[in-house]
DNA sequence: GTAGATGCAAAGTATTTGCGACAAG
DNA sequence: CTTGTCGCAAATACTTTGCATCTAC
């Protein structure tokens, strides 16, 4: 069975080149939120000839096609993850850099309500929590 | 009476140079969230010899001193605003770029709760809503 | 066959830094 | 005085782009 991103490319009519297939595969198999450099490293192991320009072009294309989503957490580089049905936000451990994904329906609803209150329709949002582990 | 940022520099023991006073003044009087370029333009009107490097160095220093806060909204450049008692989040009009500040105590509390749930102490957070005006 | 994709290197942005001159406390 | 700051230009980090070549459909 094809991995999920390649599948989505077909559905969305995104042309599949060798390079895109590799990038799609790597992102599909990634459990984390790699930045372009990291993605480039992983991709290079499968095909050392892929250029970083192609990686940049591809993540941008995938993002515009609604296949990947881009995060700009604190500290510079953009990071990507596969976009799927289940929306979630992020809790970031500022010591270790570990990222925990979470969903909170109540917060989601309240956000809609805030937008509503000011006469806006919510089209997107960003919620990031930065924390330190409690000495448990 | 001195404007608020200059006051804070004194309280926090931040050395006040001519350039810093000007940057402090401009930020104190800004009602919006200027990026460094914009800030540099405003500052240059009061003293055309200030360099952009100084503006970068100063906003960084002010941020580290807890005087300014930095936002990285979608689309690149970092933007700054004065940090004061009243915390707030931002609702951004994706058409006009207008930024509305809001506070929602309930969301704040829920965020704490989420962090708690995963065993974390919340030290910072970022909540940005992106919306379009409803045809009112 | 043709429109679009790739690799490369060069160009863009945004931001930081080394260094000698200078100013604040 | 002495330490830290400034202006300048060069350096860095991340991302985009022009162009000739190549490839998916």
mmCIF file of C-alpha atoms (C1' of nucleotides) in Angstrom, chain B residues 26-27 30 32-43 52 55-56 59 70-71 73 75-81 99, chain C residues 14-15:
data_model
loop_
_atom_site.group_PDB
_atom_site.id
_atom_site.type_symbol
_atom_site.label_atom_id
_atom_site.label_comp_id
_atom_site.label_asym_id
_atom_site.label_seq_id
_atom_site.Cartn_x
_atom_site.Cartn_y
_atom_site.Cartn_z
ATOM 1 C CA UNK B 26 9.341 55.464 19.626
ATOM 2 C CA UNK B 27 8.234 52.084 20.972
ATOM 3 C CA UNK B 30 3.707 53.081 19.056
ATOM 4 C CA UNK B 32 0.935 48.950 16.771
ATOM 5 C CA UNK B 33 3.417 46.093 16.414
ATOM 6 C CA UNK B 34 6.254 47.373 14.229
ATOM 7 C CA UNK B 35 8.895 45.134 12.731
ATOM 8 C CA UNK B 36 12.543 46.180 12.934
ATOM 9 C CA UNK B 37 12.489 47.858 9.542
ATOM 10 C CA UNK B 38 9.485 49.945 10.425
ATOM 11 C CA UNK B 39 10.943 50.812 13.814
ATOM 12 C CA UNK B 40 14.195 51.789 12.121
ATOM 13 C CA UNK B 41 12.282 54.126 9.818
ATOM 14 C CA UNK B 42 10.490 55.816 12.698
ATOM 15 C CA UNK B 43 13.667 56.131 14.708
ATOM 16 C CA UNK B 52 19.885 49.342 11.895
ATOM 17 C CA UNK B 55 18.006 48.844 16.431
ATOM 18 C CA UNK B 56 18.411 45.062 16.230
ATOM 19 C CA UNK B 59 15.149 45.322 20.639
ATOM 20 C CA UNK B 70 8.633 39.702 20.205
ATOM 21 C CA UNK B 71 6.018 38.221 17.925
ATOM 22 C CA UNK B 73 3.355 36.215 13.105
ATOM 23 C CA UNK B 75 5.067 35.859 7.024
ATOM 24 C CA UNK B 76 8.537 36.367 8.228
ATOM 25 C CA UNK B 77 9.698 39.417 10.081
ATOM 26 C CA UNK B 78 9.686 39.616 13.845
ATOM 27 C CA UNK B 79 7.501 42.322 15.298
ATOM 28 C CA UNK B 80 7.721 43.980 18.670
ATOM 29 C CA UNK B 81 5.466 45.596 21.208
ATOM 30 C CA UNK B 99 -4.207 43.283 14.546
ATOM 31 C "C1'" DA C 14 16.318 39.016 7.930
ATOM 32 C "C1'" DT C 15 19.502 39.186 11.434
#
